[in-house]
Amino acid sequence: MRKKLALLALCGLTALGGAVAPASAEPGERPGGAHGAEEFVVVGHRGASGYRPEHTLASYELAARMGADYIEPDLVTTSDGVLVARHEPEIGGTTDVAERPEFADRKTTKLVDGKPVTGWFAEDFTLAELKTLRAVERIPDLRPHNTVYDGRFEIPTFQEVVDLSRRLSRELGRTIGLYIETKHPTYFAEQDLALEPALVEALTRNGLNRPNAKVYVQSFEVTNLQQLDDRLRVPLVQLVDASGAPYDLVHSGDPRTYDDLLTPAGLTDVARYADGLGPAKDRIIPRDADGNLGEPTSLVDDAHRAGLDVHPWTFRAENQFLPTDLRSSDDPAAWGRVFDEYEAFLATGIDGVFADHPDIAVEAARSHRR
């Protein structure tokens, strides 16, 4: 991984004739990696999922048009080995599959990361079958305005997301990056449908497996990132949940938890294979017993000392997701004081954010710089 960072630095210096990239460098010239390698980044979380059903081309496109630097496809696979964008292998909550009588017999229960999940699973469908389904809003009670788009959009393949990013980059005059997550790697590997070979092949085929591509690859697991470190030349990001442990470690009997990964020694170890850290935002500023925003931890500084960029998740405007003291009312779907939350987190020195409402994130970052 350290050689990857050296390559990133070399590519940036070469492209600029030996000069250090200015803060106003064209997005995409420096893909990230070592702390400080590029400006603050806004990631459209599952696209602009606060405004359109998540993981649709419409959601991704809107995120880019709102100013997001990256769009985030979460990848699962079909039975015929095609990477598609869904948040989970279970697709009952984000598509109209439950209303399709021809697929009623596909409903089943599987163990996903050791927990039973009942529904319909992407890997039990061919791509042709998945393409007959249509996306629906995952949280309609909180985002009823998104339900007007239910039934309008297909499940996109990863290649379609790549093609969209290229079209929008040309149209908007700036590079729209890809911030890719491999979902449940151990689960898919156990079904002989490992995601990583297909991802490496797709990035290589599209000319994106190179140090100066505007691409990140992230995972909540550890082992697959360590293996990808030898196969990918783009920055890798270790995701960290608010509690628990990476499932691959649990599965192999490794006692380490996410807490262990965030110790100074743990962060040093993470930096051997990854370039960034994607923590649940409560890891940076926890909430107190009443749910109010508390005091920052040392995580951002600790991660920076280890050479890791920090991109926390997920920033959302609805009261349901905000600290108690930043809510506007008792209505969980109403928008609260999200700019105040952004300002508190930006003051910690984070390097980017995942946002369901990318336009708000872009404005918050712009205001913070003024």
mmCIF file of C-alpha atoms in Angstrom:
data_model
loop_
_atom_site.group_PDB
_atom_site.id
_atom_site.type_symbol
_atom_site.label_atom_id
_atom_site.label_comp_id
_atom_site.label_asym_id
_atom_site.label_seq_id
_atom_site.Cartn_x
_atom_site.Cartn_y
_atom_site.Cartn_z
ATOM 1 C CA MET A 1 0.000 0.000 0.000
ATOM 2 C CA ARG A 2 2.803 2.409 0.724
ATOM 3 C CA LYS A 3 4.047 1.948 -2.839
ATOM 4 C CA LYS A 4 0.518 2.816 -3.974
ATOM 5 C CA LEU A 5 0.721 6.120 -2.119
ATOM 6 C CA ALA A 6 4.104 6.831 -3.661
ATOM 7 C CA LEU A 7 2.641 6.203 -7.109
ATOM 8 C CA LEU A 8 -0.235 8.556 -6.343
ATOM 9 C CA ALA A 9 2.152 11.291 -5.302
ATOM 10 C CA LEU A 10 4.378 10.708 -8.334
ATOM 11 C CA CYS A 11 1.419 10.845 -10.724
ATOM 12 C CA GLY A 12 0.259 14.131 -9.210
ATOM 13 C CA LEU A 13 3.736 15.675 -9.403
ATOM 14 C CA THR A 14 4.286 14.492 -12.963
ATOM 15 C CA ALA A 15 0.924 15.784 -14.163
ATOM 16 C CA LEU A 16 1.694 19.201 -12.722
ATOM 17 C CA GLY A 17 5.274 19.459 -13.937
ATOM 18 C CA GLY A 18 6.736 18.742 -10.512
ATOM 19 C CA ALA A 19 4.590 21.264 -8.643
ATOM 20 C CA VAL A 20 2.320 20.487 -5.732
ATOM 21 C CA ALA A 21 -1.348 20.431 -6.753
ATOM 22 C CA PRO A 22 -3.095 23.670 -5.784
ATOM 23 C CA ALA A 23 -6.284 23.587 -3.746
ATOM 24 C CA SER A 24 -8.242 24.568 -6.839
ATOM 25 C CA ALA A 25 -6.937 21.676 -8.959
ATOM 26 C CA GLU A 26 -9.472 20.111 -11.305
ATOM 27 C CA PRO A 27 -11.413 17.385 -9.456
ATOM 28 C CA GLY A 28 -10.134 13.996 -10.442
ATOM 29 C CA GLU A 29 -6.474 14.945 -10.983
ATOM 30 C CA ARG A 30 -5.584 13.546 -7.595
ATOM 31 C CA PRO A 31 -7.718 10.543 -6.598
ATOM 32 C CA GLY A 32 -6.956 10.623 -2.896
ATOM 33 C CA GLY A 33 -4.892 8.270 -0.763
ATOM 34 C CA ALA A 34 -2.443 10.052 1.517
ATOM 35 C CA HIS A 35 -4.015 12.617 3.835
ATOM 36 C CA GLY A 36 -4.278 15.988 2.156
ATOM 37 C CA ALA A 37 -3.936 14.673 -1.394
ATOM 38 C CA GLU A 38 -7.066 16.442 -2.556
ATOM 39 C CA GLU A 39 -9.733 18.850 -1.424
ATOM 40 C CA PHE A 40 -12.648 17.947 0.803
ATOM 41 C CA VAL A 41 -14.836 15.440 -1.041
ATOM 42 C CA VAL A 42 -18.590 14.981 -1.099
ATOM 43 C CA VAL A 43 -19.839 11.469 -1.815
ATOM 44 C CA GLY A 44 -23.405 11.101 -3.055
ATOM 45 C CA HIS A 45 -24.491 8.287 -0.723
ATOM 46 C CA ARG A 46 -26.256 5.750 -2.968
ATOM 47 C CA GLY A 47 -26.588 8.745 -5.264
ATOM 48 C CA ALA A 48 -28.818 11.581 -4.116
ATOM 49 C CA SER A 49 -30.905 9.153 -2.087
ATOM 50 C CA GLY A 50 -32.634 11.927 -0.165
ATOM 51 C CA TYR A 51 -34.355 12.910 -3.404
ATOM 52 C CA ARG A 52 -34.628 9.766 -5.562
ATOM 53 C CA PRO A 53 -34.883 6.019 -4.849
ATOM 54 C CA GLU A 54 -31.373 4.876 -3.966
ATOM 55 C CA HIS A 55 -28.971 3.135 -6.328
ATOM 56 C CA THR A 56 -30.721 4.206 -9.512
ATOM 57 C CA LEU A 57 -29.129 6.012 -12.423
ATOM 58 C CA ALA A 58 -31.487 8.904 -11.683
ATOM 59 C CA SER A 59 -30.198 9.114 -8.121
ATOM 60 C CA TYR A 60 -26.567 9.016 -9.214
ATOM 61 C CA GLU A 61 -27.112 11.611 -11.921
ATOM 62 C CA LEU A 62 -28.848 14.006 -9.567
ATOM 63 C CA ALA A 63 -25.997 13.669 -7.054
ATOM 64 C CA ALA A 64 -23.468 14.640 -9.696
ATOM 65 C CA ARG A 65 -25.559 17.583 -10.869
ATOM 66 C CA MET A 66 -25.836 18.738 -7.240
ATOM 67 C CA GLY A 67 -22.063 18.932 -7.000
ATOM 68 C CA ALA A 68 -21.034 15.579 -5.550
ATOM 69 C CA ASP A 69 -17.440 14.655 -6.320
ATOM 70 C CA TYR A 70 -18.217 10.931 -6.172
ATOM 71 C CA ILE A 71 -21.235 8.704 -6.604
ATOM 72 C CA GLU A 72 -21.428 5.562 -4.483
ATOM 73 C CA PRO A 73 -22.554 2.267 -6.016
ATOM 74 C CA ASP A 74 -22.871 -0.600 -3.541
ATOM 75 C CA LEU A 75 -22.215 -3.805 -5.465
ATOM 76 C CA VAL A 76 -23.872 -7.203 -5.271
ATOM 77 C CA THR A 77 -24.047 -9.849 -7.998
ATOM 78 C CA THR A 78 -26.591 -11.680 -10.100
ATOM 79 C CA SER A 79 -26.698 -15.447 -10.510
ATOM 80 C CA ASP A 80 -24.902 -15.057 -13.836
ATOM 81 C CA GLY A 81 -22.084 -13.064 -12.285
ATOM 82 C CA VAL A 82 -22.982 -9.493 -13.265
ATOM 83 C CA LEU A 83 -22.267 -6.737 -10.749
ATOM 84 C CA VAL A 84 -25.321 -4.603 -10.003
ATOM 85 C CA ALA A 85 -25.963 -1.689 -7.652
ATOM 86 C CA ARG A 86 -28.037 -2.545 -4.587
ATOM 87 C CA HIS A 87 -27.456 -1.745 -0.921
ATOM 88 C CA GLU A 88 -28.000 -5.352 0.158
ATOM 89 C CA PRO A 89 -28.299 -8.745 -1.521
ATOM 90 C CA GLU A 90 -31.923 -8.790 -0.302
ATOM 91 C CA ILE A 91 -33.894 -6.685 -2.777
ATOM 92 C CA GLY A 92 -37.434 -6.856 -1.388
ATOM 93 C CA GLY A 93 -37.192 -3.453 0.274
ATOM 94 C CA THR A 94 -35.826 -1.565 -2.717
ATOM 95 C CA THR A 95 -37.648 -3.123 -5.686
ATOM 96 C CA ASP A 96 -41.178 -4.182 -6.631
ATOM 97 C CA VAL A 97 -40.246 -7.883 -6.579
ATOM 98 C CA ALA A 98 -42.816 -8.637 -3.861
ATOM 99 C CA GLU A 99 -45.546 -7.555 -6.280
ATOM 100 C CA ARG A 100 -44.342 -9.856 -9.054
ATOM 101 C CA PRO A 101 -46.220 -13.186 -8.888
ATOM 102 C CA GLU A 102 -43.778 -14.802 -11.294
ATOM 103 C CA PHE A 103 -41.059 -14.466 -8.632
ATOM 104 C CA ALA A 104 -43.109 -15.439 -5.573
ATOM 105 C CA ASP A 105 -41.301 -18.760 -5.280
ATOM 106 C CA ARG A 106 -37.927 -16.997 -5.046
ATOM 107 C CA LYS A 107 -38.711 -15.710 -1.560
ATOM 108 C CA THR A 108 -36.481 -17.473 0.929
ATOM 109 C CA THR A 109 -34.497 -17.120 4.130
ATOM 110 C CA LYS A 110 -30.705 -16.974 4.103
ATOM 111 C CA LEU A 111 -27.980 -16.309 6.621
ATOM 112 C CA VAL A 112 -26.306 -12.995 5.786
ATOM 113 C CA ASP A 113 -23.295 -12.396 7.995
ATOM 114 C CA GLY A 114 -24.623 -15.033 10.367
ATOM 115 C CA LYS A 115 -28.098 -13.506 10.714
ATOM 116 C CA PRO A 116 -31.300 -14.841 9.102
ATOM 117 C CA VAL A 117 -32.763 -12.575 6.430
ATOM 118 C CA THR A 118 -36.020 -13.326 4.628
ATOM 119 C CA GLY A 119 -36.830 -11.966 1.210
ATOM 120 C CA TRP A 120 -35.652 -12.040 -2.382
ATOM 121 C CA PHE A 121 -31.934 -12.062 -3.155
ATOM 122 C CA ALA A 122 -30.138 -10.567 -6.144
ATOM 123 C CA GLU A 123 -27.954 -13.637 -6.602
ATOM 124 C CA ASP A 124 -31.061 -15.794 -7.186
ATOM 125 C CA PHE A 125 -31.914 -13.805 -10.336
ATOM 126 C CA THR A 126 -30.247 -13.511 -13.702
ATOM 127 C CA LEU A 127 -29.504 -10.039 -14.945
ATOM 128 C CA ALA A 128 -32.317 -10.360 -17.479
ATOM 129 C CA GLU A 129 -34.759 -11.161 -14.671
ATOM 130 C CA LEU A 130 -33.518 -8.306 -12.471
ATOM 131 C CA LYS A 131 -33.954 -5.905 -15.352
ATOM 132 C CA THR A 132 -37.691 -6.609 -15.330
ATOM 133 C CA LEU A 133 -37.923 -5.242 -11.773
ATOM 134 C CA ARG A 134 -38.222 -1.572 -10.852
ATOM 135 C CA ALA A 135 -36.779 0.372 -7.927
ATOM 136 C CA VAL A 136 -38.895 1.707 -5.062
ATOM 137 C CA GLU A 137 -38.139 4.042 -2.160
ATOM 138 C CA ARG A 138 -36.593 2.148 0.768
ATOM 139 C CA ILE A 139 -37.906 4.427 3.569
ATOM 140 C CA PRO A 140 -41.231 5.795 2.255
ATOM 141 C CA ASP A 141 -42.454 6.961 5.667
ATOM 142 C CA LEU A 142 -39.527 9.373 5.947
ATOM 143 C CA ARG A 143 -39.268 10.206 2.259
ATOM 144 C CA PRO A 144 -42.796 10.081 0.835
ATOM 145 C CA HIS A 145 -41.816 12.552 -1.906
ATOM 146 C CA ASN A 146 -39.463 9.899 -3.318
ATOM 147 C CA THR A 147 -42.307 7.440 -3.795
ATOM 148 C CA VAL A 148 -43.551 9.399 -6.821
ATOM 149 C CA TYR A 149 -40.622 7.761 -8.643
ATOM 150 C CA ASP A 150 -41.494 4.214 -7.560
ATOM 151 C CA GLY A 151 -41.589 1.898 -10.541
ATOM 152 C CA ARG A 152 -39.765 4.220 -12.946
ATOM 153 C CA PHE A 153 -36.153 3.065 -12.725
ATOM 154 C CA GLU A 154 -34.285 -0.182 -13.375
ATOM 155 C CA ILE A 155 -31.590 -1.779 -11.248
ATOM 156 C CA PRO A 156 -28.382 -0.542 -12.869
ATOM 157 C CA THR A 157 -25.368 -2.681 -13.623
ATOM 158 C CA PHE A 158 -21.976 -1.469 -12.478
ATOM 159 C CA GLN A 159 -21.019 -0.918 -16.100
ATOM 160 C CA GLU A 160 -24.023 1.358 -16.552
ATOM 161 C CA VAL A 161 -22.877 3.383 -13.534
ATOM 162 C CA VAL A 162 -19.387 3.679 -15.018
ATOM 163 C CA ASP A 163 -20.848 4.788 -18.343
ATOM 164 C CA LEU A 164 -23.050 7.354 -16.589
ATOM 165 C CA SER A 165 -20.097 8.803 -14.670
ATOM 166 C CA ARG A 166 -18.207 9.246 -17.934
ATOM 167 C CA ARG A 167 -21.117 10.905 -19.699
ATOM 168 C CA LEU A 168 -21.691 13.291 -16.805
ATOM 169 C CA SER A 169 -17.974 14.059 -16.534
ATOM 170 C CA ARG A 170 -17.972 15.187 -20.145
ATOM 171 C CA GLU A 171 -21.183 17.150 -19.784
ATOM 172 C CA LEU A 172 -20.323 18.844 -16.486
ATOM 173 C CA GLY A 173 -16.688 19.500 -17.288
ATOM 174 C CA ARG A 174 -15.367 17.799 -14.152
ATOM 175 C CA THR A 175 -14.586 14.221 -13.295
ATOM 176 C CA ILE A 176 -17.395 12.392 -11.475
ATOM 177 C CA GLY A 177 -15.694 9.763 -9.353
ATOM 178 C CA LEU A 178 -16.810 6.316 -8.245
ATOM 179 C CA TYR A 179 -16.772 5.378 -4.556
ATOM 180 C CA ILE A 180 -17.477 1.644 -4.731
ATOM 181 C CA GLU A 181 -18.493 -0.652 -1.882
ATOM 182 C CA THR A 182 -18.259 -4.424 -2.029
ATOM 183 C CA LYS A 183 -21.225 -5.679 -0.034
ATOM 184 C CA HIS A 184 -20.928 -8.705 2.287
ATOM 185 C CA PRO A 185 -17.801 -10.171 0.675
ATOM 186 C CA THR A 186 -17.719 -13.286 2.867
ATOM 187 C CA TYR A 187 -21.374 -14.012 2.148
ATOM 188 C CA PHE A 188 -20.892 -13.870 -1.613
ATOM 189 C CA ALA A 189 -17.623 -15.810 -1.507
ATOM 190 C CA GLU A 190 -19.414 -18.628 0.343
ATOM 191 C CA GLN A 191 -21.843 -18.869 -2.580
ATOM 192 C CA ASP A 192 -19.013 -19.063 -5.137
ATOM 193 C CA LEU A 193 -19.979 -15.598 -6.347
ATOM 194 C CA ALA A 194 -17.050 -13.572 -5.034
ATOM 195 C CA LEU A 195 -17.402 -9.897 -5.962
ATOM 196 C CA GLU A 196 -13.753 -8.946 -6.089
ATOM 197 C CA PRO A 197 -12.602 -10.728 -9.288
ATOM 198 C CA ALA A 198 -15.473 -9.191 -11.228
ATOM 199 C CA LEU A 199 -14.729 -5.750 -9.775
ATOM 200 C CA VAL A 200 -11.021 -5.919 -10.615
ATOM 201 C CA GLU A 201 -11.866 -7.062 -14.131
ATOM 202 C CA ALA A 202 -14.413 -4.287 -14.620
ATOM 203 C CA LEU A 203 -12.115 -1.538 -13.372
ATOM 204 C CA THR A 204 -9.246 -2.831 -15.496
ATOM 205 C CA ARG A 205 -11.428 -3.163 -18.597
ATOM 206 C CA ASN A 206 -12.628 0.413 -18.166
ATOM 207 C CA GLY A 207 -9.120 1.793 -17.686
ATOM 208 C CA LEU A 208 -9.839 2.653 -14.044
ATOM 209 C CA ASN A 209 -7.354 0.363 -12.301
ATOM 210 C CA ARG A 210 -4.681 3.035 -12.153
ATOM 211 C CA PRO A 211 -3.348 5.420 -9.503
ATOM 212 C CA ASN A 212 -4.821 8.596 -10.984
ATOM 213 C CA ALA A 213 -8.314 7.235 -11.587
ATOM 214 C CA LYS A 214 -10.954 8.977 -9.517
ATOM 215 C CA VAL A 215 -12.032 5.775 -7.771
ATOM 216 C CA TYR A 216 -12.204 4.510 -4.199
ATOM 217 C CA VAL A 217 -13.053 0.952 -3.142
ATOM 218 C CA GLN A 218 -14.437 0.412 0.369
ATOM 219 C CA SER A 219 -15.538 -2.480 2.557
ATOM 220 C CA PHE A 220 -16.691 -3.210 6.097
ATOM 221 C CA GLU A 221 -14.551 -6.339 5.967
ATOM 222 C CA VAL A 222 -10.772 -6.507 6.254
ATOM 223 C CA THR A 223 -9.574 -9.563 4.364
ATOM 224 C CA ASN A 224 -10.946 -8.574 0.982
ATOM 225 C CA LEU A 225 -9.324 -5.131 1.226
ATOM 226 C CA GLN A 226 -5.993 -6.740 2.090
ATOM 227 C CA GLN A 227 -6.321 -8.982 -0.950
ATOM 228 C CA LEU A 228 -7.432 -6.113 -3.200
ATOM 229 C CA ASP A 229 -4.384 -4.117 -2.103
ATOM 230 C CA ASP A 230 -2.297 -6.393 -4.316
ATOM 231 C CA ARG A 231 -4.670 -6.190 -7.276
ATOM 232 C CA LEU A 232 -5.923 -2.615 -7.380
ATOM 233 C CA ARG A 233 -4.001 0.608 -7.844
ATOM 234 C CA VAL A 234 -6.793 2.848 -6.530
ATOM 235 C CA PRO A 235 -7.244 3.980 -2.919
ATOM 236 C CA LEU A 236 -8.928 1.555 -0.524
ATOM 237 C CA VAL A 237 -11.093 2.573 2.438
ATOM 238 C CA GLN A 238 -11.755 0.588 5.606
ATOM 239 C CA LEU A 239 -15.346 1.109 6.688
ATOM 240 C CA VAL A 240 -16.013 1.010 10.431
ATOM 241 C CA ASP A 241 -19.435 0.495 11.940
ATOM 242 C CA ALA A 242 -20.628 2.093 15.170
ATOM 243 C CA SER A 243 -20.212 -1.229 16.996
ATOM 244 C CA GLY A 244 -19.482 -4.883 16.374
ATOM 245 C CA ALA A 245 -16.747 -6.439 14.280
ATOM 246 C CA PRO A 246 -15.913 -7.095 10.618
ATOM 247 C CA TYR A 247 -17.771 -10.258 9.670
ATOM 248 C CA ASP A 248 -14.782 -11.858 7.993
ATOM 249 C CA LEU A 249 -12.914 -11.635 11.299
ATOM 250 C CA VAL A 250 -15.872 -13.073 13.191
ATOM 251 C CA HIS A 251 -16.184 -15.857 10.632
ATOM 252 C CA SER A 252 -12.502 -16.786 10.927
ATOM 253 C CA GLY A 253 -12.427 -16.646 14.723
ATOM 254 C CA ASP A 254 -10.327 -13.481 14.854
ATOM 255 C CA PRO A 255 -11.340 -11.650 18.078
ATOM 256 C CA ARG A 256 -10.662 -8.141 16.804
ATOM 257 C CA THR A 257 -13.557 -5.693 16.720
ATOM 258 C CA TYR A 258 -14.060 -2.336 15.067
ATOM 259 C CA ASP A 259 -12.976 -0.770 18.372
ATOM 260 C CA ASP A 260 -9.656 -2.580 17.996
ATOM 261 C CA LEU A 261 -9.186 -1.243 14.471
ATOM 262 C CA LEU A 262 -9.493 2.312 15.803
ATOM 263 C CA THR A 263 -6.742 2.142 18.406
ATOM 264 C CA PRO A 264 -3.461 3.810 17.374
ATOM 265 C CA ALA A 265 -1.964 0.359 16.733
ATOM 266 C CA GLY A 266 -5.076 -0.719 14.858
ATOM 267 C CA LEU A 267 -5.026 2.369 12.642
ATOM 268 C CA THR A 268 -1.368 1.772 11.856
ATOM 269 C CA ASP A 269 -2.291 -1.737 10.764
ATOM 270 C CA VAL A 270 -5.200 -0.466 8.650
ATOM 271 C CA ALA A 271 -2.826 1.972 6.935
ATOM 272 C CA ARG A 272 -0.745 -0.963 5.692
ATOM 273 C CA TYR A 273 -3.498 -1.899 3.218
ATOM 274 C CA ALA A 274 -5.879 1.072 3.091
ATOM 275 C CA ASP A 275 -5.630 4.779 2.341
ATOM 276 C CA GLY A 276 -8.747 5.947 4.109
ATOM 277 C CA LEU A 277 -11.135 5.320 6.953
ATOM 278 C CA GLY A 278 -14.927 5.439 6.615
ATOM 279 C CA PRO A 279 -16.294 5.508 10.177
ATOM 280 C CA ALA A 280 -19.872 5.799 11.366
ATOM 281 C CA LYS A 281 -20.052 9.473 12.256
ATOM 282 C CA ASP A 282 -20.802 8.771 15.934
ATOM 283 C CA ARG A 283 -17.245 7.471 16.130
ATOM 284 C CA ILE A 284 -16.100 11.046 15.510
ATOM 285 C CA ILE A 285 -18.664 12.964 17.568
ATOM 286 C CA PRO A 286 -20.714 10.633 19.786
ATOM 287 C CA ARG A 287 -24.091 11.523 21.221
ATOM 288 C CA ASP A 288 -24.736 11.851 24.929
ATOM 289 C CA ALA A 289 -27.307 9.937 26.958
ATOM 290 C CA ASP A 290 -30.071 12.284 25.766
ATOM 291 C CA GLY A 291 -29.102 11.896 22.117
ATOM 292 C CA ASN A 292 -27.534 15.340 21.890
ATOM 293 C CA LEU A 293 -24.337 15.975 19.948
ATOM 294 C CA GLY A 294 -21.393 15.449 22.278
ATOM 295 C CA GLU A 295 -17.687 16.241 22.181
ATOM 296 C CA PRO A 296 -15.355 15.028 19.426
ATOM 297 C CA THR A 297 -13.125 12.044 19.983
ATOM 298 C CA SER A 298 -9.491 11.952 18.878
ATOM 299 C CA LEU A 299 -10.282 9.651 15.943
ATOM 300 C CA VAL A 300 -9.723 12.155 13.125
ATOM 301 C CA ASP A 301 -6.338 13.220 14.488
ATOM 302 C CA ASP A 302 -5.378 9.617 15.217
ATOM 303 C CA ALA A 303 -6.295 8.529 11.695
ATOM 304 C CA HIS A 304 -4.421 11.436 10.139
ATOM 305 C CA ARG A 305 -1.334 10.545 12.129
ATOM 306 C CA ALA A 306 -1.572 7.044 10.636
ATOM 307 C CA GLY A 307 -1.782 8.570 7.144
ATOM 308 C CA LEU A 308 -5.474 7.859 6.606
ATOM 309 C CA ASP A 309 -8.088 10.213 5.173
ATOM 310 C CA VAL A 310 -11.401 10.221 7.066
ATOM 311 C CA HIS A 311 -14.772 10.118 5.275
ATOM 312 C CA PRO A 312 -17.588 9.574 7.827
ATOM 313 C CA TRP A 313 -21.115 8.415 7.029
ATOM 314 C CA THR A 314 -23.979 9.207 6.730
ATOM 315 C CA PHE A 315 -25.254 12.789 6.776
ATOM 316 C CA ARG A 316 -29.003 13.154 6.315
ATOM 317 C CA ALA A 317 -31.367 16.090 6.724
ATOM 318 C CA GLU A 318 -34.337 14.385 8.404
ATOM 319 C CA ASN A 319 -34.922 14.734 12.142
ATOM 320 C CA GLN A 320 -34.946 10.944 12.458
ATOM 321 C CA PHE A 321 -31.200 10.889 11.783
ATOM 322 C CA LEU A 322 -30.118 14.070 13.570
ATOM 323 C CA PRO A 323 -28.983 14.520 17.183
ATOM 324 C CA THR A 324 -31.845 15.407 19.501
ATOM 325 C CA ASP A 325 -30.666 18.984 20.005
ATOM 326 C CA LEU A 326 -30.559 19.630 16.254
ATOM 327 C CA ARG A 327 -34.071 18.450 15.425
ATOM 328 C CA SER A 328 -36.618 21.002 14.263
ATOM 329 C CA SER A 329 -39.715 19.261 15.647
ATOM 330 C CA ASP A 330 -41.122 15.913 16.716
ATOM 331 C CA ASP A 331 -41.836 15.020 13.090
ATOM 332 C CA PRO A 332 -39.169 12.430 12.156
ATOM 333 C CA ALA A 333 -39.486 13.228 8.430
ATOM 334 C CA ALA A 334 -39.106 16.998 8.794
ATOM 335 C CA TRP A 335 -35.703 18.492 8.118
ATOM 336 C CA GLY A 336 -33.689 19.732 11.058
ATOM 337 C CA ARG A 337 -30.579 21.829 11.685
ATOM 338 C CA VAL A 338 -28.343 19.738 9.451
ATOM 339 C CA PHE A 339 -25.990 22.646 8.682
ATOM 340 C CA ASP A 340 -25.175 22.881 12.382
ATOM 341 C CA GLU A 341 -24.297 19.188 12.382
ATOM 342 C CA TYR A 342 -22.069 19.623 9.353
ATOM 343 C CA GLU A 343 -20.272 22.560 10.936
ATOM 344 C CA ALA A 344 -19.469 20.543 14.058
ATOM 345 C CA PHE A 345 -18.046 17.686 12.015
ATOM 346 C CA LEU A 346 -16.154 19.876 9.557
ATOM 347 C CA ALA A 347 -14.422 21.537 12.503
ATOM 348 C CA THR A 348 -12.852 18.176 13.413
ATOM 349 C CA GLY A 349 -10.805 18.166 10.206
ATOM 350 C CA ILE A 350 -12.576 15.362 8.319
ATOM 351 C CA ASP A 351 -11.625 14.983 4.663
ATOM 352 C CA GLY A 352 -15.040 14.232 3.182
ATOM 353 C CA VAL A 353 -18.582 13.074 3.888
ATOM 354 C CA PHE A 354 -21.177 10.630 2.638
ATOM 355 C CA ALA A 355 -24.431 12.523 2.158
ATOM 356 C CA ASP A 356 -27.968 11.565 1.159
ATOM 357 C CA HIS A 357 -28.520 15.214 0.220
ATOM 358 C CA PRO A 358 -25.336 16.141 -1.675
ATOM 359 C CA ASP A 359 -26.403 19.717 -2.378
ATOM 360 C CA ILE A 360 -26.536 20.408 1.366
ATOM 361 C CA ALA A 361 -23.110 18.836 1.880
ATOM 362 C CA VAL A 362 -21.626 20.926 -0.941
ATOM 363 C CA GLU A 363 -23.070 24.118 0.545
ATOM 364 C CA ALA A 364 -21.903 23.191 4.061
ATOM 365 C CA ALA A 365 -18.355 22.599 2.842
ATOM 366 C CA ARG A 366 -18.384 25.849 0.867
ATOM 367 C CA SER A 367 -19.638 27.805 3.863
ATOM 368 C CA HIS A 368 -17.034 26.231 6.143
ATOM 369 C CA ARG A 369 -14.210 27.314 3.828
ATOM 370 C CA ARG A 370 -15.356 30.940 3.808
#
